[in-house]
Amino acid sequence: MLWRTGCLIFLLQCLVAMLLLIIASLGRRHKHDTRFPYRSLEEIQVGANRLQLYAYGEDLYKAMFEAIDNASDYIYLESYIWKGDELGKEFQRRLAQKAAEGVKVYVIFDRFGNLVVPRTFKSGFDPAIHVLEYRAIRRPWQIFDLRHYALDHRKLLVVDDTISFIGGYNIGELYAKEWRDTHLRLRGAIATEFSQSFIDFWNRFCPEKEQIREYHRRHFNPRIRLSQNEAMRLTFPIRDMYIVAIDKAAESILLTTAYFIPDHILLDALKNAARRGVDVRILVPWNSNHILADWISRSYFAGCLQAGIHILGYRHTMLHAKTCTIDEQWSTVGTANLDRLSLLGNYEINVEIYSKDFAQQMQALFACDSSEVFELNAEDWQRRAWYIKLSEHLLSPWRFMM
């Protein structure tokens, strides 16, 4: 009897998921809104480094092309998704040109993240470019080791120990104008941290004869710190970074995430902050590129609203940013979403920044993104249709896989 009940529940979950995926596929026929608001911000000084936020893809890609074109020693480029469209090909062309000039060029992309990208594109890199197509599972017996299910969700560009980029943007024309995301450029000695992070990942997964033998010295920096999830080591400091910062919050938490599926400890930290009077605001895309993640995320909202958390729905386009700023002092920008795949699974990298000036820019960016959103009301949310509640409840166990 228990077995039959379990099978019935699973079949209902699959039916709901299939219906949602069909709805999502029909919705993809509509173009994203390219008129979403965004802020252009000035480069600022944080300690010995200069930081520049990007909230629009075209602006970011121009800056990345400029950095690539001016490279004289090496270029390290890592992207979870690298589409084979004209923008993706332009990155290939510019990298090939620098490799022809003698610049050391290394690139990494994730195999799973690029399953739909044509093989002709992925194999079309200039022979002078060193390419690593990261595969989570490379040996049959690795299917029994959960660490080997981790994807490379990182997005990095490092040039000449002087310039580094990190954030949510993948490479593709879709992201240039149609998605709202956040990326950060850092100029200064902090770039060596990103260089060594790239090398460590490359050397862990490339053939031994292709390892990078250089070492870029790392520095202790009290104002800018890297946090990196390392699946093979079972270390996931980005989650802990968030929890520690949230527990210290006294005034405000402004959180933007593409997918909000936290574990209970992180969720409790946010609820406790709201209960002690912190203004907690969570900005999410109301219709993301993953409809199942949307519905699973919404199963959290009733509890969040009851605790006093403000849930803001972004309707312009896909909001893909992964950022947070707290008390006008602490901020983070990076690749990790607030879901289990990012916080307790994939390879991710975030930078945390202790700077009032930078936090003020992050607040301005959040205010711009929040200018035309809708806020959920606890009473209205409770009155949503019974079949919607049932669907959310049926799918809620899937939160442990997303």
Coordinates of N, CA and C in Angstrom, one line a residue, residues 145-273:
D145 N 29.8 8.3 -7.2 CA 30.4 9.3 -6.4 C 29.6 10.7 -6.6
L146 N 28.9 11.1 -5.7 CA 28.0 12.3 -5.9 C 28.9 13.6 -6.2
R147 N 30.1 13.6 -5.8 CA 31.0 14.7 -6.1 C 31.2 14.9 -7.6
H148 N 31.1 13.8 -8.4 CA 31.3 13.9 -9.8 C 30.0 14.3 -10.6
Y149 N 29.0 14.7 -9.9 CA 27.8 15.3 -10.6 C 27.9 16.8 -10.6
A150 N 28.9 17.4 -10.0 CA 29.1 18.8 -10.0 C 29.4 19.4 -11.4
L151 N 28.7 20.5 -11.7 CA 29.0 21.2 -13.0 C 29.9 22.3 -12.7
D152 N 30.6 22.8 -13.8 CA 31.4 24.0 -13.7 C 30.5 25.2 -14.0
H153 N 29.9 25.8 -13.0 CA 29.0 26.9 -13.2 C 29.7 28.3 -13.1
R154 N 31.0 28.3 -13.1 CA 31.8 29.5 -12.9 C 31.9 30.3 -14.2
K155 N 32.0 31.7 -14.0 CA 32.2 32.6 -15.2 C 33.3 33.5 -14.8
L156 N 34.5 33.3 -15.5 CA 35.7 34.1 -15.2 C 36.4 34.6 -16.4
L157 N 37.0 35.7 -16.4 CA 37.9 36.2 -17.4 C 39.1 36.9 -16.6
V158 N 40.3 36.4 -16.9 CA 41.4 37.1 -16.2 C 42.5 37.4 -17.3
V159 N 43.0 38.6 -17.2 CA 44.0 39.0 -18.3 C 45.2 39.6 -17.6
D160 N 46.4 39.0 -17.8 CA 47.7 39.6 -17.5 C 47.9 40.0 -16.0
D161 N 47.3 39.3 -15.1 CA 47.4 39.6 -13.7 C 47.0 41.0 -13.3
T162 N 46.2 41.7 -14.2 CA 45.8 43.1 -13.9 C 44.3 43.3 -14.0
I163 N 43.6 42.5 -14.7 CA 42.1 42.6 -14.9 C 41.4 41.3 -14.7
S164 N 40.3 41.3 -14.0 CA 39.5 40.1 -13.8 C 38.1 40.4 -13.9
F165 N 37.3 39.5 -14.4 CA 35.8 39.7 -14.5 C 35.2 38.5 -13.8
I166 N 34.1 38.7 -13.1 CA 33.3 37.6 -12.4 C 31.9 38.1 -12.3
G167 N 31.0 37.1 -12.4 CA 29.5 37.4 -12.3 C 28.7 36.4 -12.9
G168 N 27.4 36.8 -13.2 CA 26.4 35.8 -13.7 C 26.4 35.7 -15.2
Y169 N 27.0 36.6 -16.0 CA 26.9 36.5 -17.4 C 27.6 35.3 -18.0
N170 N 26.9 34.5 -18.8 CA 27.5 33.6 -19.7 C 27.8 34.3 -21.0
I171 N 28.2 33.5 -22.1 CA 28.6 34.1 -23.4 C 27.5 33.8 -24.4
G172 N 26.9 34.8 -25.0 CA 25.9 34.6 -26.0 C 25.1 35.8 -26.3
E173 N 24.5 35.9 -27.5 CA 23.8 37.1 -27.9 C 22.5 37.3 -27.0
L174 N 21.9 36.2 -26.6 CA 20.7 36.3 -25.7 C 21.0 37.2 -24.5
Y175 N 22.2 37.0 -23.9 CA 22.5 37.8 -22.7 C 22.9 39.2 -22.9
A176 N 23.2 39.5 -24.2 CA 23.8 40.9 -24.5 C 22.7 41.9 -24.3
K177 N 21.4 41.6 -24.7 CA 20.4 42.7 -24.6 C 19.1 42.2 -23.9
E178 N 18.9 40.9 -23.8 CA 17.6 40.4 -23.4 C 17.5 39.9 -22.0
W179 N 18.7 39.7 -21.3 CA 18.7 39.2 -19.9 C 19.2 40.3 -19.0
R180 N 18.7 40.4 -17.8 CA 19.2 41.4 -16.8 C 20.1 40.5 -15.9
D181 N 21.4 40.9 -15.9 CA 22.4 40.1 -15.1 C 23.4 41.1 -14.5
T182 N 24.3 40.7 -13.6 CA 25.3 41.5 -13.0 C 26.6 40.9 -13.1
H183 N 27.6 41.7 -13.5 CA 29.0 41.2 -13.6 C 29.9 42.3 -13.0
L184 N 31.1 41.9 -12.6 CA 32.0 42.8 -11.9 C 33.4 42.7 -12.6
R185 N 34.0 43.9 -12.9 CA 35.4 43.9 -13.3 C 36.2 44.4 -12.1
L186 N 37.3 43.8 -11.9 CA 38.3 44.2 -10.9 C 39.6 44.4 -11.5
R187 N 40.1 45.6 -11.3 CA 41.5 46.0 -11.8 C 42.4 46.2 -10.7
G188 N 43.5 45.4 -10.7 CA 44.5 45.6 -9.7 C 45.1 44.2 -9.3
A189 N 45.8 44.2 -8.2 CA 46.5 43.0 -7.7 C 45.6 41.8 -7.4
I190 N 44.3 42.1 -7.1 CA 43.4 41.0 -6.8 C 43.2 40.0 -8.0
A191 N 43.6 40.5 -9.2 CA 43.5 39.6 -10.4 C 44.3 38.3 -10.2
T192 N 45.3 38.3 -9.4 CA 46.1 37.1 -9.3 C 45.4 36.0 -8.5
E193 N 44.4 36.4 -7.7 CA 43.6 35.5 -7.0 C 42.7 34.7 -8.0
F194 N 42.2 35.4 -8.9 CA 41.3 34.8 -10.0 C 42.2 33.9 -10.9
S195 N 43.4 34.4 -11.2 CA 44.3 33.6 -12.1 C 44.6 32.3 -11.4
Q196 N 45.0 32.3 -10.2 CA 45.3 31.0 -9.5 C 44.1 30.1 -9.4
S197 N 42.9 30.7 -9.2 CA 41.7 29.9 -9.1 C 41.5 29.2 -10.4
F198 N 41.7 29.9 -11.5 CA 41.5 29.3 -12.8 C 42.5 28.1 -13.0
I199 N 43.8 28.4 -12.7 CA 44.8 27.4 -12.8 C 44.5 26.2 -12.0
D200 N 44.1 26.4 -10.8 CA 43.8 25.2 -9.9 C 42.7 24.3 -10.5
F201 N 41.7 25.0 -11.1 CA 40.6 24.2 -11.7 C 41.1 23.5 -12.9
W202 N 41.8 24.2 -13.8 CA 42.4 23.6 -15.0 C 43.2 22.4 -14.7
N203 N 44.2 22.6 -13.8 CA 45.1 21.5 -13.5 C 44.4 20.3 -12.8
R204 N 43.3 20.5 -12.2 CA 42.6 19.4 -11.5 C 42.0 18.5 -12.6
F205 N 41.6 19.0 -13.7 CA 40.8 18.3 -14.7 C 41.4 18.1 -16.1
C206 N 42.6 18.7 -16.3 CA 43.2 18.5 -17.6 C 44.2 17.3 -17.5
P207 N 44.6 16.8 -18.7 CA 45.7 15.8 -18.7 C 47.0 16.4 -18.0
E208 N 47.7 15.5 -17.4 CA 48.9 16.0 -16.6 C 49.9 16.8 -17.5
K209 N 50.1 16.3 -18.7 CA 51.0 17.0 -19.6 C 50.6 18.4 -20.1
E210 N 49.3 18.7 -19.9 CA 48.8 20.0 -20.3 C 48.6 20.9 -19.1
Q211 N 49.1 20.6 -17.9 CA 48.9 21.4 -16.8 C 49.7 22.7 -16.9
I212 N 49.1 23.8 -16.3 CA 49.8 25.1 -16.3 C 50.8 25.1 -15.1
R213 N 52.0 25.3 -15.4 CA 53.1 25.3 -14.3 C 53.3 26.6 -13.6
E214 N 52.7 27.6 -14.0 CA 52.9 28.9 -13.4 C 52.1 29.0 -12.1
Y215 N 52.6 29.8 -11.1 CA 51.9 30.0 -9.9 C 51.7 31.5 -9.7
H216 N 50.5 32.0 -9.4 CA 50.3 33.4 -9.2 C 50.1 33.6 -7.7
R217 N 50.9 34.4 -7.2 CA 50.9 34.6 -5.7 C 49.6 35.1 -5.2
R218 N 49.0 34.6 -4.2 CA 47.8 35.0 -3.6 C 48.1 36.0 -2.4
H219 N 47.2 36.8 -2.1 CA 47.4 37.8 -1.0 C 46.2 37.8 -0.1
F220 N 46.5 38.1 1.2 CA 45.4 38.3 2.1 C 44.8 39.7 1.9
N221 N 43.6 39.9 1.6 CA 43.0 41.2 1.4 C 41.7 41.3 2.3
P222 N 41.8 42.2 3.3 CA 40.6 42.3 4.2 C 39.4 42.9 3.6
R223 N 39.5 43.5 2.4 CA 38.4 44.2 1.8 C 37.7 43.4 0.6
I224 N 38.5 42.6 0.0 CA 38.0 41.8 -1.2 C 38.5 40.3 -1.0
R225 N 37.5 39.4 -0.9 CA 37.8 38.0 -0.7 C 37.1 37.1 -1.6
L226 N 37.7 36.0 -2.1 CA 37.1 35.1 -2.9 C 36.6 33.9 -2.1
S227 N 35.4 33.4 -2.4 CA 34.8 32.2 -1.9 C 34.6 31.3 -3.0
Q228 N 35.0 30.0 -2.9 CA 34.9 29.1 -4.0 C 34.4 27.7 -3.5
N229 N 33.3 27.2 -4.2 CA 32.8 25.9 -3.9 C 33.6 24.9 -4.6
E230 N 34.1 23.9 -3.9 CA 35.0 22.8 -4.5 C 34.3 21.5 -4.2
A231 N 33.7 20.9 -5.2 CA 32.9 19.7 -5.0 C 33.8 18.5 -4.6
M232 N 35.0 18.4 -5.3 CA 35.8 17.3 -5.0 C 36.4 17.3 -3.6
R233 N 36.5 18.5 -3.0 CA 36.9 18.6 -1.6 C 35.8 18.6 -0.6
L234 N 34.6 18.7 -1.1 CA 33.4 18.8 -0.3 C 33.4 20.0 0.6
T235 N 33.9 21.1 0.0 CA 33.9 22.4 0.7 C 33.0 23.4 -0.1
F236 N 32.1 24.0 0.7 CA 31.1 24.9 0.1 C 31.0 26.2 0.9
P237 N 32.0 27.0 0.8 CA 32.1 28.2 1.7 C 31.1 29.3 1.3
I238 N 30.6 29.3 0.1 CA 29.7 30.4 -0.3 C 28.4 30.4 0.5
R239 N 27.9 29.2 0.7 CA 26.7 29.1 1.6 C 27.0 29.6 3.0
D240 N 28.1 29.2 3.5 CA 28.5 29.7 4.9 C 28.7 31.2 4.9
M241 N 29.3 31.7 3.8 CA 29.5 33.2 3.7 C 28.2 33.9 3.8
Y242 N 27.2 33.4 3.1 CA 25.9 34.1 3.1 C 25.3 34.0 4.5
I243 N 25.3 32.8 5.2 CA 24.7 32.7 6.5 C 25.4 33.6 7.5
V244 N 26.7 33.6 7.5 CA 27.4 34.5 8.4 C 27.0 36.0 8.2
A245 N 27.0 36.4 7.0 CA 26.7 37.8 6.7 C 25.2 38.1 7.1
I246 N 24.3 37.2 6.8 CA 22.9 37.4 7.1 C 22.7 37.5 8.7
D247 N 23.4 36.6 9.4 CA 23.3 36.6 10.8 C 23.8 37.9 11.5
K248 N 24.7 38.6 10.8 CA 25.3 39.8 11.3 C 24.4 41.0 10.9
A249 N 23.5 40.9 10.0 CA 22.7 42.0 9.5 C 21.9 42.7 10.6
A250 N 21.9 44.0 10.6 CA 21.2 44.8 11.6 C 20.1 45.7 11.0
E251 N 20.3 46.1 9.7 CA 19.4 47.1 9.1 C 18.8 46.5 7.8
S252 N 19.5 46.1 6.8 CA 18.9 45.7 5.6 C 19.7 44.5 4.9
I253 N 18.9 43.7 4.2 CA 19.5 42.7 3.3 C 18.8 42.8 2.0
L254 N 19.5 43.1 0.9 CA 19.0 43.3 -0.4 C 19.6 42.1 -1.3
L255 N 18.7 41.2 -1.6 CA 19.2 39.9 -2.2 C 18.5 39.7 -3.5
T256 N 19.3 39.5 -4.6 CA 18.8 39.2 -5.9 C 19.3 37.8 -6.3
T257 N 18.4 37.0 -6.8 CA 18.8 35.6 -7.2 C 17.9 35.1 -8.3
A258 N 18.5 34.4 -9.2 CA 17.7 33.9 -10.3 C 16.8 32.7 -9.9
Y259 N 17.3 32.0 -8.9 CA 16.5 30.8 -8.4 C 16.6 30.8 -6.9
F260 N 15.5 30.8 -6.2 CA 15.5 30.9 -4.7 C 15.0 29.6 -4.2
I261 N 15.9 28.7 -3.9 CA 15.6 27.3 -3.4 C 16.6 27.0 -2.3
P262 N 16.6 27.8 -1.2 CA 17.6 27.6 -0.1 C 17.3 26.4 0.8
D263 N 18.4 25.9 1.5 CA 18.2 24.9 2.4 C 17.6 25.5 3.7
H264 N 17.2 24.7 4.7 CA 16.4 25.2 5.8 C 17.3 26.1 6.7
I265 N 18.6 25.9 6.8 CA 19.4 26.7 7.6 C 19.5 28.1 7.1
L266 N 19.8 28.2 5.8 CA 19.9 29.5 5.1 C 18.5 30.3 5.2
L267 N 17.4 29.5 4.9 CA 16.1 30.1 5.0 C 15.8 30.6 6.4
D268 N 16.1 29.8 7.4 CA 15.9 30.2 8.8 C 16.7 31.5 9.1
A269 N 17.9 31.6 8.6 CA 18.7 32.8 8.8 C 18.0 34.0 8.3
L270 N 17.5 33.9 7.1 CA 16.7 35.1 6.5 C 15.5 35.4 7.3
K271 N 14.7 34.4 7.7 CA 13.5 34.6 8.5 C 13.9 35.2 9.9
N272 N 14.9 34.8 10.5 CA 15.3 35.3 11.8 C 15.7 36.8 11.7
A273 N 16.4 37.1 10.6 CA 16.8 38.5 10.3 C 15.6 39.4 10.2

